[in-house]
PDB file of C-alpha atoms in Angstrom:
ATOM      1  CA  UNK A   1     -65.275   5.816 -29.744  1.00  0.00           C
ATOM      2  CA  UNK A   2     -62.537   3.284 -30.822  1.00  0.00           C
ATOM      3  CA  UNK A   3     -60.417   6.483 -31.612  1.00  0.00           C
ATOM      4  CA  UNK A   4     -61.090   7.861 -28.076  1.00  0.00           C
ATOM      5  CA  UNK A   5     -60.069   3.997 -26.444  1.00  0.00           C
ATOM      6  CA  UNK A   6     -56.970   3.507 -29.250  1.00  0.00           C
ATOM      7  CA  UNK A   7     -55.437   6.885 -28.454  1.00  0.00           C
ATOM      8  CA  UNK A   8     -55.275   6.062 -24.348  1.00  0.00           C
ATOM      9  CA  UNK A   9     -54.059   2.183 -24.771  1.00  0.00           C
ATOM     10  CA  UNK A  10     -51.224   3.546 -27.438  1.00  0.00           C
ATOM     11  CA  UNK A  11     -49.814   6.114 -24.695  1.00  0.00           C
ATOM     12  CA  UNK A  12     -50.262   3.823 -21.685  1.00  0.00           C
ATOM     13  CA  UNK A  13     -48.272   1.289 -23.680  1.00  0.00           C
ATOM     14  CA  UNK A  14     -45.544   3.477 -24.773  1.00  0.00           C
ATOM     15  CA  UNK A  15     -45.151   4.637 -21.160  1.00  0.00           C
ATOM     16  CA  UNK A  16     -45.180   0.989 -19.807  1.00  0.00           C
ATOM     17  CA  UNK A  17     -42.556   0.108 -22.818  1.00  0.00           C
ATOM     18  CA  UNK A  18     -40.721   3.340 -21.902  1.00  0.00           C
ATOM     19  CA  UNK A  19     -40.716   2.713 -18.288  1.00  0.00           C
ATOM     20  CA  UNK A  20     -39.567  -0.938 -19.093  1.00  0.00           C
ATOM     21  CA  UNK A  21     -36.852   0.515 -21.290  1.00  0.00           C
ATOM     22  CA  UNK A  22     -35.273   2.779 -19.005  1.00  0.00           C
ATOM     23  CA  UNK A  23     -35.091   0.397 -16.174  1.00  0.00           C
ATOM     24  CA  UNK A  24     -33.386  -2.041 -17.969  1.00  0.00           C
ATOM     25  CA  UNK A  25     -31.028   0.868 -19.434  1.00  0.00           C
ATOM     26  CA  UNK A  26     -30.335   2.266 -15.364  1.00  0.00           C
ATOM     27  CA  UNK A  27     -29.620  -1.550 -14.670  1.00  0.00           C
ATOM     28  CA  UNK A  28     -27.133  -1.638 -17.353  1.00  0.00           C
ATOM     29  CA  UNK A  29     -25.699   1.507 -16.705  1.00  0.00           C
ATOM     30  CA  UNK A  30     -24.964   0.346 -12.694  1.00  0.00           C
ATOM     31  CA  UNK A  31     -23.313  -2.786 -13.731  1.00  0.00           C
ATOM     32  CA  UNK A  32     -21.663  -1.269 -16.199  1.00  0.00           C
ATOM     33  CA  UNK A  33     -20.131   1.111 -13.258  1.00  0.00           C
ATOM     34  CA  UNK A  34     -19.455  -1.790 -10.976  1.00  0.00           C
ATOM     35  CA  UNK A  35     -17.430  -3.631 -13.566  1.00  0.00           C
ATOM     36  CA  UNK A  36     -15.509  -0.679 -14.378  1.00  0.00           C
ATOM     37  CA  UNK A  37     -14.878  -0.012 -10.332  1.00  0.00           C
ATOM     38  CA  UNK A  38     -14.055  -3.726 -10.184  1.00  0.00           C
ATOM     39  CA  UNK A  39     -11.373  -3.614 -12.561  1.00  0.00           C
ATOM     40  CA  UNK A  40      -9.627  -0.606 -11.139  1.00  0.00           C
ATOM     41  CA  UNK A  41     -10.241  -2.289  -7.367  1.00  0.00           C
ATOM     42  CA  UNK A  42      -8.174  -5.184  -8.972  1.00  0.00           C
ATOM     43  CA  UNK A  43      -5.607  -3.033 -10.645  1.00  0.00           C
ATOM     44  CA  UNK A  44      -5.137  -1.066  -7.345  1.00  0.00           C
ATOM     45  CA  UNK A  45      -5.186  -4.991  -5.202  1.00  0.00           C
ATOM     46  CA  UNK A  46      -2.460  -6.222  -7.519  1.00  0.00           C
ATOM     47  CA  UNK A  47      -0.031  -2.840  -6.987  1.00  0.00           C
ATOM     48  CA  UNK A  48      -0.956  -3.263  -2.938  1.00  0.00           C
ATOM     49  CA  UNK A  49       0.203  -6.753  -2.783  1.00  0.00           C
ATOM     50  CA  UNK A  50       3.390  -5.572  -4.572  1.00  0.00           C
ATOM     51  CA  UNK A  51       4.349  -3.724  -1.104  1.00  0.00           C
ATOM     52  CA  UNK A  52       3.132  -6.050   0.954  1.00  0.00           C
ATOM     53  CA  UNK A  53       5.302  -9.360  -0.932  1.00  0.00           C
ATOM     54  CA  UNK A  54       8.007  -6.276  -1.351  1.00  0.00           C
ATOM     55  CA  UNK A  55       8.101  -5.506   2.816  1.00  0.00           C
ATOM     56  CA  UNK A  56       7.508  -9.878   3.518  1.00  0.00           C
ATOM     57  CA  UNK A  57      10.465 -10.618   1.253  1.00  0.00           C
ATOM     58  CA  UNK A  58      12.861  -8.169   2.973  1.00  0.00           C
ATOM     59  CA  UNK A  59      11.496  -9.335   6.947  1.00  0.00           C
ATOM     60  CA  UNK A  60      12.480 -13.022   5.255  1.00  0.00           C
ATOM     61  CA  UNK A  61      15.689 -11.593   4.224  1.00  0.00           C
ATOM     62  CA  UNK A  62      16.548 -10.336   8.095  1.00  0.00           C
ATOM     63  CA  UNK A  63      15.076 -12.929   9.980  1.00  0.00           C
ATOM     64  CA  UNK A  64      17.408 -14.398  12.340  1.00  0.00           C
ATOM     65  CA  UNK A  65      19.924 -11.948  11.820  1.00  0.00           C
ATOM     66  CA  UNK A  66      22.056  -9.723  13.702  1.00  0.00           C
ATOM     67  CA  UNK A  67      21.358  -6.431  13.796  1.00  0.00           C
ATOM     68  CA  UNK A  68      23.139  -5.041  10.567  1.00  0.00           C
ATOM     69  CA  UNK A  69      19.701  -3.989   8.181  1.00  0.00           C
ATOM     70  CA  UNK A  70      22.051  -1.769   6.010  1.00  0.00           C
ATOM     71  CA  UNK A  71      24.740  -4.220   5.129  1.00  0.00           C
ATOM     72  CA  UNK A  72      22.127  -7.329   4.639  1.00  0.00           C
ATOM     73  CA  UNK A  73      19.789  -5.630   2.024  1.00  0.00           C
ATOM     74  CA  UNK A  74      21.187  -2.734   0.811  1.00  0.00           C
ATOM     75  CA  UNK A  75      21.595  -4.552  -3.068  1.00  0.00           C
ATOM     76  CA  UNK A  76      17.680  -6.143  -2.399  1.00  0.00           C
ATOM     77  CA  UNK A  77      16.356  -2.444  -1.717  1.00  0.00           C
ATOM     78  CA  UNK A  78      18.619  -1.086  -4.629  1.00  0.00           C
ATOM     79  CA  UNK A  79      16.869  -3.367  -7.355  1.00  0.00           C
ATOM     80  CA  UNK A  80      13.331  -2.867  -5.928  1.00  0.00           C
ATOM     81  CA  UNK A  81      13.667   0.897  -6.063  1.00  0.00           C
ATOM     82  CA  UNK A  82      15.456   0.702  -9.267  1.00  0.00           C
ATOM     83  CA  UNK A  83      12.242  -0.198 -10.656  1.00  0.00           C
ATOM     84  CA  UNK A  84      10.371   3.131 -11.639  1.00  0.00           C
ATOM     85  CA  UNK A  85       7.171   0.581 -12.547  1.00  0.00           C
ATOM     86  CA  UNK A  86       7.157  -0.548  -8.888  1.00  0.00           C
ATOM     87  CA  UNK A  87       4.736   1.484  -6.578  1.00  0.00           C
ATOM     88  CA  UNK A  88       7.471   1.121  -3.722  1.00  0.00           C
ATOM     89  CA  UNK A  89       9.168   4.302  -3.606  1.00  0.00           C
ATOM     90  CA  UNK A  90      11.291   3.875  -0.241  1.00  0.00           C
ATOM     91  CA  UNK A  91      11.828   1.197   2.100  1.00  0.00           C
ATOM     92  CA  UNK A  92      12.560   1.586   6.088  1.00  0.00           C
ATOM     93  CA  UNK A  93      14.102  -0.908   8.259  1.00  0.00           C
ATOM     94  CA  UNK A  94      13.964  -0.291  11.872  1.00  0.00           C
ATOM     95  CA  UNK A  95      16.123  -2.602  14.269  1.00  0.00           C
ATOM     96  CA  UNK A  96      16.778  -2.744  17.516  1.00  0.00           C
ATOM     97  CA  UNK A  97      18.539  -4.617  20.235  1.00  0.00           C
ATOM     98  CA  UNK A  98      18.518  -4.547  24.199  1.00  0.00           C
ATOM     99  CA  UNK A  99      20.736  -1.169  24.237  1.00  0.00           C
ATOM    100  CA  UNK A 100      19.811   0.946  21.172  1.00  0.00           C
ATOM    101  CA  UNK A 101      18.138   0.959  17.427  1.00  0.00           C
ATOM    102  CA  UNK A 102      18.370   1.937  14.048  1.00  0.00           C
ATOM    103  CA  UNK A 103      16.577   2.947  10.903  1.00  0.00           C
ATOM    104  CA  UNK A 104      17.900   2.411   7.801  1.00  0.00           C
ATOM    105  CA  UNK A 105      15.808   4.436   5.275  1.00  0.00           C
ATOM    106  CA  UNK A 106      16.911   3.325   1.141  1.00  0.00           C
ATOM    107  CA  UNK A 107      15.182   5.682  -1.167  1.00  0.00           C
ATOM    108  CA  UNK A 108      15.839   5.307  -4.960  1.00  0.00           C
ATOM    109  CA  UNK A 109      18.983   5.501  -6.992  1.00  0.00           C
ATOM    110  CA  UNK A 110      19.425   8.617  -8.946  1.00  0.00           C
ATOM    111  CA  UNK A 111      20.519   7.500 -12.482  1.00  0.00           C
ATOM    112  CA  UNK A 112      23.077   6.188 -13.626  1.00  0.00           C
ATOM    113  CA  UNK A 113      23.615   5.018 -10.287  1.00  0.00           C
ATOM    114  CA  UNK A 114      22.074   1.580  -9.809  1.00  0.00           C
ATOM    115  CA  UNK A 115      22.681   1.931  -5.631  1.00  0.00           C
ATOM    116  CA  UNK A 116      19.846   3.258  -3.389  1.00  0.00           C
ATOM    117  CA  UNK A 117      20.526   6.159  -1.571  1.00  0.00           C
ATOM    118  CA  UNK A 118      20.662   5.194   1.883  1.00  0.00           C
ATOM    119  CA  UNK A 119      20.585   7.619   5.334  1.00  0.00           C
ATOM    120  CA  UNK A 120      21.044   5.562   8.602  1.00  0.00           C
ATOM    121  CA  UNK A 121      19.630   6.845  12.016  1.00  0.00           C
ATOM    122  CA  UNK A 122      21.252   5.725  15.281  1.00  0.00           C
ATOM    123  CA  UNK A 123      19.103   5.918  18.635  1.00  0.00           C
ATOM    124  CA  UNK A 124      16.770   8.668  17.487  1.00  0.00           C
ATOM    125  CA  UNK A 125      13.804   9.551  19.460  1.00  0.00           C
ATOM    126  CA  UNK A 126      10.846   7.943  18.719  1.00  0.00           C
ATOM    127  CA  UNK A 127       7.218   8.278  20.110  1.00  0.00           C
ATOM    128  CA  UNK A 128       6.378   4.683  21.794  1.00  0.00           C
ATOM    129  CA  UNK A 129       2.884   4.729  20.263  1.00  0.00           C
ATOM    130  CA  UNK A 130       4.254   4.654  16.890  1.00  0.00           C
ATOM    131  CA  UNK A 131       2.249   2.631  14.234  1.00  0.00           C
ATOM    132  CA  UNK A 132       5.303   0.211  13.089  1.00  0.00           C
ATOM    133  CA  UNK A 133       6.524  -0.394  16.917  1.00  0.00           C
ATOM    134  CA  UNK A 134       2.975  -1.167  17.738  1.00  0.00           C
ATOM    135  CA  UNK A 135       3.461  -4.062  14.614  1.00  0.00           C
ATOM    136  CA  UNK A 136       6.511  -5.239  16.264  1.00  0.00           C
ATOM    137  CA  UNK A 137       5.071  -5.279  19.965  1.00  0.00           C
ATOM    138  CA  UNK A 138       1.584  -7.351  18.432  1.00  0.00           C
ATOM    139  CA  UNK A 139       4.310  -9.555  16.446  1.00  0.00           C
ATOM    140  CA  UNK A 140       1.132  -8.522  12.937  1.00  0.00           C
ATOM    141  CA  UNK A 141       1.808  -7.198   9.411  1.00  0.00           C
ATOM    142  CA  UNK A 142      -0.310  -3.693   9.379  1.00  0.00           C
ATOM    143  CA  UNK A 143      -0.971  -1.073   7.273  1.00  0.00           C
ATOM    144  CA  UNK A 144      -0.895   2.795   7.648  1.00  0.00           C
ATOM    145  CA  UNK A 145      -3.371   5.262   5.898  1.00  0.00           C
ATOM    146  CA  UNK A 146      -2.119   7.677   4.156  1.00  0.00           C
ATOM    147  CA  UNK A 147      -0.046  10.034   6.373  1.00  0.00           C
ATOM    148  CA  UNK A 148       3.493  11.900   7.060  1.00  0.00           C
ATOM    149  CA  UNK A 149       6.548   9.335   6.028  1.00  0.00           C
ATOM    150  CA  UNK A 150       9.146   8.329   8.493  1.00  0.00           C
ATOM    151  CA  UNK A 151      11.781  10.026   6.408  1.00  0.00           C
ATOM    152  CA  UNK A 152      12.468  13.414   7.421  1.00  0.00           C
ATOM    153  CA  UNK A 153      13.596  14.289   3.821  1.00  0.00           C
ATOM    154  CA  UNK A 154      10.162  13.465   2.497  1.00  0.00           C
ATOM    155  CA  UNK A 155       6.853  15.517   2.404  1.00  0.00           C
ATOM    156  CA  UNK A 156       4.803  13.762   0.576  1.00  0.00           C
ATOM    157  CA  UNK A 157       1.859  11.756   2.370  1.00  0.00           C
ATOM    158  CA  UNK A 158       1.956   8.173   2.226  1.00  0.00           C
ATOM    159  CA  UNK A 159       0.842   4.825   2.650  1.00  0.00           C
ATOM    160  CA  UNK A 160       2.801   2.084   4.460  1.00  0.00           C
ATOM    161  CA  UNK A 161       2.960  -1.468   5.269  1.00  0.00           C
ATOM    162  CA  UNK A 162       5.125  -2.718   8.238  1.00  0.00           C
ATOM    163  CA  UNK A 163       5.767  -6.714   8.967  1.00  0.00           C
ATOM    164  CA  UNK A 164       7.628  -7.290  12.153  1.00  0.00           C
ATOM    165  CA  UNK A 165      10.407  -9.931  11.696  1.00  0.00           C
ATOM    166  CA  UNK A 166      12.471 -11.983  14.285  1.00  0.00           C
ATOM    167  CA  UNK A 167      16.099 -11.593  15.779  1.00  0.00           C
ATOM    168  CA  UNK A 168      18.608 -14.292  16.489  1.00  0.00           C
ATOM    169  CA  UNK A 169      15.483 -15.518  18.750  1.00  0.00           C
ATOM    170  CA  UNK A 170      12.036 -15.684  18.536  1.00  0.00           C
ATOM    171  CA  UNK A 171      11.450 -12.226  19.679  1.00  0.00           C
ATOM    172  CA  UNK A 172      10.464  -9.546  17.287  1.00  0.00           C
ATOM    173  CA  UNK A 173      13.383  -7.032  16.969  1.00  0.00           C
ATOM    174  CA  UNK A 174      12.293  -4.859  14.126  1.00  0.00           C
ATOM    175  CA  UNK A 175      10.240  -4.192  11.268  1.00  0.00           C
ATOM    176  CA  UNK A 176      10.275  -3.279   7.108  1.00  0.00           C
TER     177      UNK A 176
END
């Protein structure tokens, strides 16, 4: 009889001990995840905010300004894309005024040249529903999921930040 009772309780404890024992183990195993996707969420964070002060520092740059993007921060974009640590990989300036527009598009320097390589549109066509003219027209930083770049010479998808900046006047008159 006691063997017959002893034998039950010793396997109904070992499954309560081994029931205990693997929910503590799935608990540590899920935090262990979520610290491990925190830490890469705050790796990815800190590289984000390096485009976004990147784009703010160049709208600071050409606030107030006339409309000459290439001339005013052609060295800036040259020592930002100089940086092969940086995740900004091209910068676009587009400016306009009451009768036309440009885009200034600074991609990296090709070593041992420390000077981005620039191309500068004049007046080209572009769709009034675009994302970085919508940031200009709402005078708001935005992003832009990943997608087709601006730059005609590039095919690879990206993602982009746009802050609006201000002419001589108050008014918006471009974006980085």
């Amino acid at each position: 009889i006691i063997l017959l009772i002893s034998i039950p309780t010793v396997v109904i404890v070992a499954l309560i001990a081994l029931s205990a024992y693997s929910t503590s183990l799935r608990r540590e195993s899920e935090d262990a995840f979520v610290n491990s996707n925190q830490v890469f969420a705050n790796a990815l964070d800190g590289q984000l905010q390096t485009a976004v002060v990147t784009a703010r520092n160049f709208a600071a740059a050409l606030a107030g300004q006339p409309v000459a993007p290439l001339s005013q921060v052609w060295q800036m974009a040259s020592n930002v894309l100089a940086d092969t640590n940086s995740i900004v990989r091209r910068i676009n300036v587009y400016a306009f005024s009451s009768d036309n527009h440009q885009i200034v598009i600074f991609n990296p320097p090709v070593p041992p040249l420390r000077s981005a390589i620039v191309q500068q549109y004049f007046n080209s066509a572009i769709p009034a529903d675009t994302w970085f003219l919508q940031a200009i027209r709402e005078g708001k930083e935005r992003w832009r999921e990943q997608g087709q770049p601006f730059d005609p010479s590039s095919i690879q998808p990206v993602v982009s930040y746009a802050v609006p900046y201000t002419g001589p006047g108050s008014s918006y008159t471009g974006a980085v």
